[in-house]
Coordinates of C-alpha atoms in Angstrom, one line a residue:
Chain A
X1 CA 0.0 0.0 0.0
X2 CA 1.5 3.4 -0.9
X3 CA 2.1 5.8 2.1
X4 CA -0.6 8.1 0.8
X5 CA -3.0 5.8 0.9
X6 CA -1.9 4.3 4.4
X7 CA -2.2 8.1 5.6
X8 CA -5.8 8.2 4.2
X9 CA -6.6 5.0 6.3
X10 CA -5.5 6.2 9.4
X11 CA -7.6 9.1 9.0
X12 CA -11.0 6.6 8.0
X13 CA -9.8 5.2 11.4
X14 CA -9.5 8.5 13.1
X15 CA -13.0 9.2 12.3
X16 CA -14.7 6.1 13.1
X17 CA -13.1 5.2 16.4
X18 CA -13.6 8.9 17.5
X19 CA -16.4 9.6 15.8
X20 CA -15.3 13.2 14.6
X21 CA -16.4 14.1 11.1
X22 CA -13.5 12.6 8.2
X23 CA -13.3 16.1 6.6
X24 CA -12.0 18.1 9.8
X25 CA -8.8 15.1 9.9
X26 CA -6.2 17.8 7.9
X27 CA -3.1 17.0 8.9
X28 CA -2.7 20.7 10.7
X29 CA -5.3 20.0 12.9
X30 CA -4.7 19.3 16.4
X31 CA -6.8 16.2 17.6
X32 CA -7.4 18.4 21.1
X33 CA -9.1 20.8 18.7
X34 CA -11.1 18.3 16.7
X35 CA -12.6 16.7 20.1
X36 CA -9.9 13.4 20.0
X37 CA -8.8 13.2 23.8
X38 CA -5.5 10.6 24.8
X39 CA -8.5 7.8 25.6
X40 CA -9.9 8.0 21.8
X41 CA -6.4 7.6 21.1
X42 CA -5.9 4.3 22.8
X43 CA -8.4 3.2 21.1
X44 CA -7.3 4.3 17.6
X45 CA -4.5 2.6 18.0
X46 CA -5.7 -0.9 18.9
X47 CA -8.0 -0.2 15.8
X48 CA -4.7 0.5 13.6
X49 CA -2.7 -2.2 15.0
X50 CA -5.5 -4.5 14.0
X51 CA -5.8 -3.1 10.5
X52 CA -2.3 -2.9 9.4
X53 CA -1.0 -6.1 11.7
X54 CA 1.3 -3.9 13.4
X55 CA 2.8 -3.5 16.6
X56 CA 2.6 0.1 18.1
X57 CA 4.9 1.0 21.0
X58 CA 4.1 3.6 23.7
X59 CA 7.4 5.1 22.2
X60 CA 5.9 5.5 18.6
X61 CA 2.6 7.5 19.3
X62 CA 3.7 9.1 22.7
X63 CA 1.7 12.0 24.9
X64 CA 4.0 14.6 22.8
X65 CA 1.5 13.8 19.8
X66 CA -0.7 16.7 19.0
X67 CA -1.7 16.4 15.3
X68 CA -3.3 14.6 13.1
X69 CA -0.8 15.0 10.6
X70 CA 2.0 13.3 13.3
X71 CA 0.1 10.4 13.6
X72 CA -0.3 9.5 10.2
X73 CA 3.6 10.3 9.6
X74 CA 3.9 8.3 12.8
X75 CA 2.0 5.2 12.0
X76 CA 4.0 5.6 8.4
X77 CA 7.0 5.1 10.5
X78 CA 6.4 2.1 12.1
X79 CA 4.8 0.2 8.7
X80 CA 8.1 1.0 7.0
X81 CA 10.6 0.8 9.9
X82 CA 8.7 -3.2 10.0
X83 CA 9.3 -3.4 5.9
X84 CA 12.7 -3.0 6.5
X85 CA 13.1 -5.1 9.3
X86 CA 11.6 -7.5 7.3
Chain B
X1 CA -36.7 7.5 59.8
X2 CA -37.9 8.4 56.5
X3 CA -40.7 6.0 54.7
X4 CA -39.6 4.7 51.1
X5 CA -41.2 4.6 48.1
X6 CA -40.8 2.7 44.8
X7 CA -41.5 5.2 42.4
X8 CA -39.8 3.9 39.3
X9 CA -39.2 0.5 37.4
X10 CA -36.9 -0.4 34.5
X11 CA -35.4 -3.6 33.1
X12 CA -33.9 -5.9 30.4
X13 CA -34.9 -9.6 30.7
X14 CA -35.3 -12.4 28.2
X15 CA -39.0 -11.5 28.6
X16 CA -38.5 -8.7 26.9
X17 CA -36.7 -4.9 27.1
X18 CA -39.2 -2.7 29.3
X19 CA -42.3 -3.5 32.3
X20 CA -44.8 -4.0 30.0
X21 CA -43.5 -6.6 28.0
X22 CA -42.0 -8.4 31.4
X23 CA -45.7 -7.8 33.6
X24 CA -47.7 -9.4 30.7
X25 CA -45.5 -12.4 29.7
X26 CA -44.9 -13.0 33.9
X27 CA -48.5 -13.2 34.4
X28 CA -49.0 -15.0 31.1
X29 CA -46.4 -17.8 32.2
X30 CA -44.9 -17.2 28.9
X31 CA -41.1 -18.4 29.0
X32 CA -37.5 -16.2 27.8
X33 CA -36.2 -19.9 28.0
X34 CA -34.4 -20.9 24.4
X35 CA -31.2 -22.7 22.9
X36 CA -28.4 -20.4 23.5
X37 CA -27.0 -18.4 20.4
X38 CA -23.6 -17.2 21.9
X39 CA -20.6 -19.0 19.9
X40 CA -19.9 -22.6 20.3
X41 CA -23.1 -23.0 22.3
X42 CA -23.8 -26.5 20.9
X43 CA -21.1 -28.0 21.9
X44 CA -22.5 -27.5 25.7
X45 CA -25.0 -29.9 27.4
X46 CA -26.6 -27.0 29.2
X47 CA -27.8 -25.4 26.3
X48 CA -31.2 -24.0 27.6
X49 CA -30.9 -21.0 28.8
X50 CA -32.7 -17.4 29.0
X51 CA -30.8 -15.1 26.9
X52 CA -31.7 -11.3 26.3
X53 CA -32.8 -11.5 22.7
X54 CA -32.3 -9.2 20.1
X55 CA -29.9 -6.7 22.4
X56 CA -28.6 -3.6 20.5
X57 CA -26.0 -1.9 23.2
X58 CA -26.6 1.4 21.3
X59 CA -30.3 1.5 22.6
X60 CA -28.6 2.1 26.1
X61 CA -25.3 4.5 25.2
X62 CA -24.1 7.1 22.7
X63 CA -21.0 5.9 20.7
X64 CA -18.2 6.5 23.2
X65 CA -19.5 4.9 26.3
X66 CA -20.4 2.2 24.3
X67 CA -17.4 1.5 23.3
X68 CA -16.4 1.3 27.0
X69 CA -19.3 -1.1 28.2
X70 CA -20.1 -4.8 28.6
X71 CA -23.4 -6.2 27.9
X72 CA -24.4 -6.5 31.3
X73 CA -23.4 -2.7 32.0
X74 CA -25.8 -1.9 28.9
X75 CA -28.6 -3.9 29.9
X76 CA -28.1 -1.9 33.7
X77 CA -27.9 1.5 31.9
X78 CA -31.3 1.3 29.2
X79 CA -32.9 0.0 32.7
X80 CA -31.8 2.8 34.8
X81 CA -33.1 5.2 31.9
X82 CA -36.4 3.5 31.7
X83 CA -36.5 3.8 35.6
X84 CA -35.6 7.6 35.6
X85 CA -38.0 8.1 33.0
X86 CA -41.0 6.5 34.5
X87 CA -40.3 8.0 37.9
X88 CA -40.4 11.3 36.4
X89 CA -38.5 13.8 38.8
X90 CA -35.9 12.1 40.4
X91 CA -32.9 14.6 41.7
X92 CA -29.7 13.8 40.1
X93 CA -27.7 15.5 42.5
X94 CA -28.3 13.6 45.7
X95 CA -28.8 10.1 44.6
X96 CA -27.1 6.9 45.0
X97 CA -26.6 4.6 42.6
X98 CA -25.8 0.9 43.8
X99 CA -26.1 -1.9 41.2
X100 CA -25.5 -5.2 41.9
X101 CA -23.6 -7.6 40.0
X102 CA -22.9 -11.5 40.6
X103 CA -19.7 -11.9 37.9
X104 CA -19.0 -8.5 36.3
X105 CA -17.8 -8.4 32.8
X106 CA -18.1 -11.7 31.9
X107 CA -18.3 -11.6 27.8
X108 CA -15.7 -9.0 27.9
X109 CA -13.1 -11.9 29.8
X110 CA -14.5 -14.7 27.7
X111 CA -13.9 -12.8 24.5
X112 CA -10.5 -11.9 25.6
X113 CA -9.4 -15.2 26.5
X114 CA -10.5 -16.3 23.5
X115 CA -8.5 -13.9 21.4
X116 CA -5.5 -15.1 23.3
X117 CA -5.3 -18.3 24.5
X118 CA -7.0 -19.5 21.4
X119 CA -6.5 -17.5 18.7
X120 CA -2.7 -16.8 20.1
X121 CA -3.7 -13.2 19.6
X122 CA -1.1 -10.4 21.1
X123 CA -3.4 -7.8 21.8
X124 CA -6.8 -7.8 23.4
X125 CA -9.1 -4.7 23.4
X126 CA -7.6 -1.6 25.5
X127 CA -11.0 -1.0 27.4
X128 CA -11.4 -4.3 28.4
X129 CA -10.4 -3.4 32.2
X130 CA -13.4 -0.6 31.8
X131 CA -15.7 -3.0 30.4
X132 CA -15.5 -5.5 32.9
X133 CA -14.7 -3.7 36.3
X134 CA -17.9 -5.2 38.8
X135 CA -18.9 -1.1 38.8
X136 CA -18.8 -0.7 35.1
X137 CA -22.6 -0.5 35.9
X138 CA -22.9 2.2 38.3
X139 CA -19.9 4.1 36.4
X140 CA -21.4 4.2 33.2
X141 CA -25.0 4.7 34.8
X142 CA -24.0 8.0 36.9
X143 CA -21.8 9.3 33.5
X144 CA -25.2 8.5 31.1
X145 CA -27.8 10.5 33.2
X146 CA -24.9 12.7 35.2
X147 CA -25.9 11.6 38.9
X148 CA -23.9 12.7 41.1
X149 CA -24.3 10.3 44.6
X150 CA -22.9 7.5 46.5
X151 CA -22.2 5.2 43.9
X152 CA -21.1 1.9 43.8
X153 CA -21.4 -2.0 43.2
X154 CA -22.2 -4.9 46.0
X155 CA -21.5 -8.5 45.2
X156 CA -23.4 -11.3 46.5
X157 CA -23.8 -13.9 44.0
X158 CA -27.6 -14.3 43.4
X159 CA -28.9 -12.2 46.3
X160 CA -26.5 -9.0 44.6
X161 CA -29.8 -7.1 43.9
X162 CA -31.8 -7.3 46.9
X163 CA -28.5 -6.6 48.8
X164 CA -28.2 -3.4 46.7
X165 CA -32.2 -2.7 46.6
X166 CA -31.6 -3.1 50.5
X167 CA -28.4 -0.6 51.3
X168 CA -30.0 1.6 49.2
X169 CA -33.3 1.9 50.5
X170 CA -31.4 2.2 54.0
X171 CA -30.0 5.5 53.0
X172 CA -33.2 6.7 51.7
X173 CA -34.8 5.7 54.9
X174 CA -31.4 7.9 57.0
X175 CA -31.7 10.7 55.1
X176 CA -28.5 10.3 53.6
X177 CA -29.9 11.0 50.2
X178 CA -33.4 11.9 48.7
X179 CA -33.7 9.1 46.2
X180 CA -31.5 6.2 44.8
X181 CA -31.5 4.1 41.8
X182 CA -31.0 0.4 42.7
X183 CA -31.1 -2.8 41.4
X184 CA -28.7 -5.7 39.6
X185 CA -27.3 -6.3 36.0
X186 CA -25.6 -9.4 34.9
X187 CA -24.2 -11.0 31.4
X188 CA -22.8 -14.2 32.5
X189 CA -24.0 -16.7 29.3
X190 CA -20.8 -17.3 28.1
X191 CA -18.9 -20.2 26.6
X192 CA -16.7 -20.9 29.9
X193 CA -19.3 -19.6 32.1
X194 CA -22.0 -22.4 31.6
X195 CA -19.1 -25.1 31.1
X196 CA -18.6 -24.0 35.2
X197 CA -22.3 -24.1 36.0
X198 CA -22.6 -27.3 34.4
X199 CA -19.7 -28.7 36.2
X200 CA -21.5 -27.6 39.4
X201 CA -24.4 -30.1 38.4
X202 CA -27.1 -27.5 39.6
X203 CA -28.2 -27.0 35.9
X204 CA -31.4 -28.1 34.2
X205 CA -31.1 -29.6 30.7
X206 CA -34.4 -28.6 29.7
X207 CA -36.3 -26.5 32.1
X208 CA -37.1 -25.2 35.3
X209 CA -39.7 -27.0 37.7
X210 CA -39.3 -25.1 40.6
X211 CA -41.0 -26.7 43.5
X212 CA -42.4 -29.6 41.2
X213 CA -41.3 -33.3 41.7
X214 CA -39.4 -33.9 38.6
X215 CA -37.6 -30.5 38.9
X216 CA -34.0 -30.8 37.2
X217 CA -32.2 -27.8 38.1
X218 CA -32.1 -24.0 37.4
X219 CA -31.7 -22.2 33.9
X220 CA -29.1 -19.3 33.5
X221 CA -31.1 -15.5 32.7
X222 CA -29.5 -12.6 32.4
X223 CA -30.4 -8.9 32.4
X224 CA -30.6 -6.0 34.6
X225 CA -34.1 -4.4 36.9
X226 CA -33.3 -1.1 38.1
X227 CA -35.7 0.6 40.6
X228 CA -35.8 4.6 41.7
X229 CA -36.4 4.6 45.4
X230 CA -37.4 7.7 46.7
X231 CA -38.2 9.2 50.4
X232 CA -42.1 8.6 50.5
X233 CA -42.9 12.6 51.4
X234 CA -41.6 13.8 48.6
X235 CA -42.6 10.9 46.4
X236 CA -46.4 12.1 47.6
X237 CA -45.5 15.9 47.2
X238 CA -45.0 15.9 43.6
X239 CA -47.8 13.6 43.0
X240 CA -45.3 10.4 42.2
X241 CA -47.3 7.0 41.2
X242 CA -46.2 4.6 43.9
X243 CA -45.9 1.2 43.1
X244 CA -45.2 0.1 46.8
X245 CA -43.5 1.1 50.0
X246 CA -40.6 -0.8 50.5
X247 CA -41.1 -1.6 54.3
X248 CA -38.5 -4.0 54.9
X249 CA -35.1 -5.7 54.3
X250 CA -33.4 -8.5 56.3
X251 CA -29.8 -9.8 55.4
X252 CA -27.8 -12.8 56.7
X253 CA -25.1 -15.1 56.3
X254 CA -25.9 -18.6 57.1
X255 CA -22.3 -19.8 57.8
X256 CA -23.0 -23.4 57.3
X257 CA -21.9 -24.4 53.6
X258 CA -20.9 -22.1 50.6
X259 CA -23.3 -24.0 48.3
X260 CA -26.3 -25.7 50.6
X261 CA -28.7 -23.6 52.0
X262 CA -29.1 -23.1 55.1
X263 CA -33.2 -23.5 56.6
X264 CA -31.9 -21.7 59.3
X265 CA -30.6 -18.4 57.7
X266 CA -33.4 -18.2 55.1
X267 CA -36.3 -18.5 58.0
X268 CA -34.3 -15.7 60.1
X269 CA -33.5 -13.3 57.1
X270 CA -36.8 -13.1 56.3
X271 CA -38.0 -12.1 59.9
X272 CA -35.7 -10.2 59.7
X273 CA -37.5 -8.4 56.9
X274 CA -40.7 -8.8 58.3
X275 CA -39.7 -7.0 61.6
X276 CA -38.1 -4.5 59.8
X277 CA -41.1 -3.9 58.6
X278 CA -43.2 -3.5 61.4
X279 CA -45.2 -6.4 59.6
X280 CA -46.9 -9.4 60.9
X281 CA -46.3 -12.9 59.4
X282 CA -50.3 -13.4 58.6
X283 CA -50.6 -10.0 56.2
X284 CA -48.4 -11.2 53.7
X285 CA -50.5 -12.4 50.5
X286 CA -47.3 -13.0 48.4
X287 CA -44.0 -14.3 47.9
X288 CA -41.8 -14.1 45.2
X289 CA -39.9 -17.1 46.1
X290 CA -35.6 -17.7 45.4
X291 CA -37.2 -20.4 44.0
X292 CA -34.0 -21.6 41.7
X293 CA -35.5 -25.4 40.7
X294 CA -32.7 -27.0 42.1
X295 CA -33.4 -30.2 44.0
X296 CA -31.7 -28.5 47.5
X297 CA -33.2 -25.1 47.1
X298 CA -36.9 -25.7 47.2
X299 CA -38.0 -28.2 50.0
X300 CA -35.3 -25.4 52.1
X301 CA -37.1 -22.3 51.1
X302 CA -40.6 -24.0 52.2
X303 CA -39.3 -24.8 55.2
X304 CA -38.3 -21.8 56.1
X305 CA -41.6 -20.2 54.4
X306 CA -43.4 -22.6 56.6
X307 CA -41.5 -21.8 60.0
X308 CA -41.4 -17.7 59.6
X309 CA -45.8 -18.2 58.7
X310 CA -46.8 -21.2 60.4
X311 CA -50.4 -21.3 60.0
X312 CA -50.4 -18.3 57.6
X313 CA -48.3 -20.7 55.5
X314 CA -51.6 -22.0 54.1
X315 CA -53.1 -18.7 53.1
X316 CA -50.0 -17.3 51.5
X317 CA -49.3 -17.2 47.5
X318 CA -45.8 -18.6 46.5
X319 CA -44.3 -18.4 43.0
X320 CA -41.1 -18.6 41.3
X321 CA -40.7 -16.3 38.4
X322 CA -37.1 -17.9 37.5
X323 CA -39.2 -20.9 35.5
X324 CA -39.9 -18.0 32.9
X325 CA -37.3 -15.6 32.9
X326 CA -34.2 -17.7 33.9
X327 CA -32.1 -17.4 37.3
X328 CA -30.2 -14.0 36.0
X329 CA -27.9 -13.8 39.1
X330 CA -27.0 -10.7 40.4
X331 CA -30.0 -9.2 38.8
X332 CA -32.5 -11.6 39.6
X333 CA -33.7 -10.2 42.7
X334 CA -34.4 -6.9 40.7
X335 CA -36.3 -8.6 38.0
X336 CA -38.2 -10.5 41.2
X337 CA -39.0 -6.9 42.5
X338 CA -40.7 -6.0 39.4
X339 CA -42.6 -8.9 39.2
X340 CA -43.9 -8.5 42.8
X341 CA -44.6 -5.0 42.3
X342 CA -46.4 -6.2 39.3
X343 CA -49.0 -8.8 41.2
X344 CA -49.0 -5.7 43.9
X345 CA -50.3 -3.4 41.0
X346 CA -52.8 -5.4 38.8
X347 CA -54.0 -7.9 41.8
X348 CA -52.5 -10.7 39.6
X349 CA -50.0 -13.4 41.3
X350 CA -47.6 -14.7 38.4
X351 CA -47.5 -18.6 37.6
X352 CA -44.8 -21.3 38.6
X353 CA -44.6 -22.0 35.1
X354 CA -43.8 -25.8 34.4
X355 CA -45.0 -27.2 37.7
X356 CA -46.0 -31.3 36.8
X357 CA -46.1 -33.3 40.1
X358 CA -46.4 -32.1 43.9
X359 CA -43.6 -32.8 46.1
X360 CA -44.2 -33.9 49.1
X361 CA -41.4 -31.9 50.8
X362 CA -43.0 -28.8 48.9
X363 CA -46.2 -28.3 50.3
X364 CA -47.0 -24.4 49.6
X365 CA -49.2 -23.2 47.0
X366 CA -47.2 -22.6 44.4
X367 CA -49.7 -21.1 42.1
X368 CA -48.9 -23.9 39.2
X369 CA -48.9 -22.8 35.6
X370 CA -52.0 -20.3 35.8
X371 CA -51.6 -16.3 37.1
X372 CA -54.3 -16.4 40.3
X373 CA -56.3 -13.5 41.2
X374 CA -55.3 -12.1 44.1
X375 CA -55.4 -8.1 46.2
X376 CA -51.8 -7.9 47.1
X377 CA -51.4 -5.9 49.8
X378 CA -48.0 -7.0 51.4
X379 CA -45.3 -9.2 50.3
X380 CA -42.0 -10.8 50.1
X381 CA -39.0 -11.2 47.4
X382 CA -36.1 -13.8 48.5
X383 CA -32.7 -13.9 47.6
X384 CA -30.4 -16.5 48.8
X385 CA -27.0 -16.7 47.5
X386 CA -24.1 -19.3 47.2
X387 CA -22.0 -18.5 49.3
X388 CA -24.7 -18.5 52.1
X389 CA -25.8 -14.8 51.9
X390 CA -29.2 -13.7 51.8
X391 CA -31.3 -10.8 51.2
X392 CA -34.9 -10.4 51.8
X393 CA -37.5 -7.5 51.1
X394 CA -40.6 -6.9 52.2
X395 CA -43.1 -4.5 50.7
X396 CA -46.3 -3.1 51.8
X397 CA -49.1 -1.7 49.1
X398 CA -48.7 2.2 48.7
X399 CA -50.4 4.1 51.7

């Protein structure tokens, strides 16, 4: 899957798990701002570990996450850093 | 001491998702009994059982709680709203809520175990602690409809709701707050959850007899009754219907045997009850009887019906509502509640649904198979717990 399109999932899952509308998810916004609070983000990323088999350490998304943008370059991160590991 | 009044009803049973439905199919001796749908169900022997049917968790909560709830904390939250609703101004601000609960989350532990000891799974779902904490009830309950009480979960096997019913109406009758919503919730039909109850050997392979000869064993339910109790001068202030006073409550622990019951402690928890209630043995017309089916249970529970009312014994309705909507645990003594309070409204005893043959060592009148008429002015629900706990209420027409 290309990395655009693996960014455009994460947002789908964004939106579902949190229930915030797709179309706010830019990758400015800050997920305090778009009503996504640290709990949704548990959550979100039990639903991405799921969808992408992935294993998503507390040192890959950490509390310093404010974006929507940084976890879609985040979660990026960790599909490639497994590819290479591979 | 304050008087308290019963001035709202809620539930989820396999009889059906609100009163109505549950009043009409009690008195009709219509059964929630089935074979079980949850996964791998036919591979049990225990297969009957009394399942909620046709349960949509977003009936109860928006989205996000939802996705922080068990079943059985659903079923206690759409009760608690139907409760609220029909009791029409309760005060959110000093309430209690106190929900009891036999197991706690047990479809959110079954599901996870499955995920990992089965499927070798890594992960199992992050709110899994929330789901199945014993006071994800009472949590989700107070957050849904922003109560703001004492609040909390009591534990007593089956006798979990009259034990919470009980503590609660004790601080309506202190003072300690104006109203409370009380009452049990449980989810237990699992996979591994009947593979333990049939190991126990206390299960029925077909259905519950309670009090007949032939009887077999008891049938798993599940759900949740939630009841608003309210201090009786203000319940009559604003004009509140009152489905009864809840005169009494007696608690004990028989300290004899963690799964025989006791004659002893069931006889002195209920006169217990009845004293609390300032009532005498021979002005009781009903008793919603523990009544579980099981070949220990019954001839215990008439003995100690028959050594509390002596005489009375003879003039007094007994029935067992668990023949219809299954034994559902910690919330059975809620659901038992509701059906009292439903003979105490429409002057119509439910059935002992699938009596067949007298038992000499059960020698009340049962009220086999057909709803009797009868005025209910006073009665009694029992609870009696393994474990040896018990939990009695008595209740007294609305003055």
């Amino acid at each position: 899957m290309p990395m655009s399109d693996i960014k455009d999932r994460v947002k789908d899952i964004l939106a579902e798990e949190c229930a915030v509308d797709r179309a706010a998810l830019t990758n400015e916004a800050r997920l305090d701002d778009v009503g996504i609070s640290s709990v949704d983000m548990v959550q979100v990323i039990f639903a991405i570990e799921e969808e992408f088999g992935i294993s998503i350490g507390d040192g890959d998304i950490g509390l310093e996450i404010e974006t929507v943008g940084e976890v879609t370059d985040a979660v990026a991160k960790v599909i490639a850093d497994a590819k290479a590991g591979a | 001491m304050r008087r308290v009044a019963i001035t709202g009803l809620g539930l989820v049973s396999s009889l059906g998702h609100d009163v109505e439905s549950f009043w009409n199919a009690t008195r009709d001796g219509e059964t929630g009994v089935a074979p079980t749908t949850i996964p791998e169900g036919d591979k049990l022997t225990a297969r009957m059982v009394a399942e909620v049917k046709g349960w949509d968790g977003a009936k109860a909560l928006d989205r996000k709680l939802l996705g922080l709830s068990d079943r059985f904390s659903q079923f206690a939250v759409y009760a608690a709203k139907q409760a609220v609703d029909d009791s029409g101004d309760m005060p959110r601000d000093n309430a209690a809520i106190i929900i009891g609960t036999g197991v706690g989350g047990a479809v959110t532990l079954d599901e996870s175990y499955v995920r990992l000891y089965r499927e070798n799974q890594q992960r199992i779902h992050p709110f899994s602690i929330p789901r199945l904490m014993a006071n994800g009830p009472a949590s989700l309950v107070s957050l849904a409809m922003g109560i703001t009480g004492p609040s909390f979960a009591v534990s007593s096997a089956c006798s979990s709701s009259n034990h919470a019913i009980g503590l609660a109406a004790g601080m309506v009758q202190r003072g300690e707050v104006d109203a409370a919503l009380a009452g049990g919730a449980e989810a237990a039909i699992t996979y591994g959850g009947i593979r333990a109850w049939e190991a126990l050997r206390v299960i029925s392979p077909d259905v519950c007899r309670p009090f007949s000869a032939d009887r077999k064993g008891m049938i798993l339910g599940e759900g949740s009754g939630m009841v608003v109790l309210e201090d009786m001068e203000r319940a009559k202030a604003r004009g509140a219907h009152i489905y009864a006073e809840l005169a009494g409550f007696g608690m004990s622990a028989d300290a004899v045997d963690m799964v025989q019951p006791s004659m002893e402690g069931a006889a002195r928890t209920i006169k217990t009850a009845l004293n609390a209630a300032g009532m005498n043995p021979d002005e009781v017309d009903y008793i919603n009887a523990h009544g579980t089916g099981t070949p220990a249970n019954d001839p215990t529970e008439t003995k100690a019906i028959r050594t509390v009312f002596g005489d009375a014994a003879d003039k007094l309705l007994v029935s067992s509502t668990k023949a219809m909507h299954g034994h559902a645990l910690g919330a059975a003594g809620a659901l038992e509640l509701i059906a009292t309070l439903g003979a105490m409204n429409s002057g119509i005893v439910p059935p002992t649904i699938n009596f067949t043959e007298a038992d000499p060592e059960c020698d009340l009148d049962y009220v086999p198979n057909k709803a009797r008429e009868r005025q209910v002015k006073s009665a009694v629900s029992n609870s009696f717990a393994f474990g040896g706990l018990n939990a009695v209420l008595a209740l007294r027409a609305a003055p």
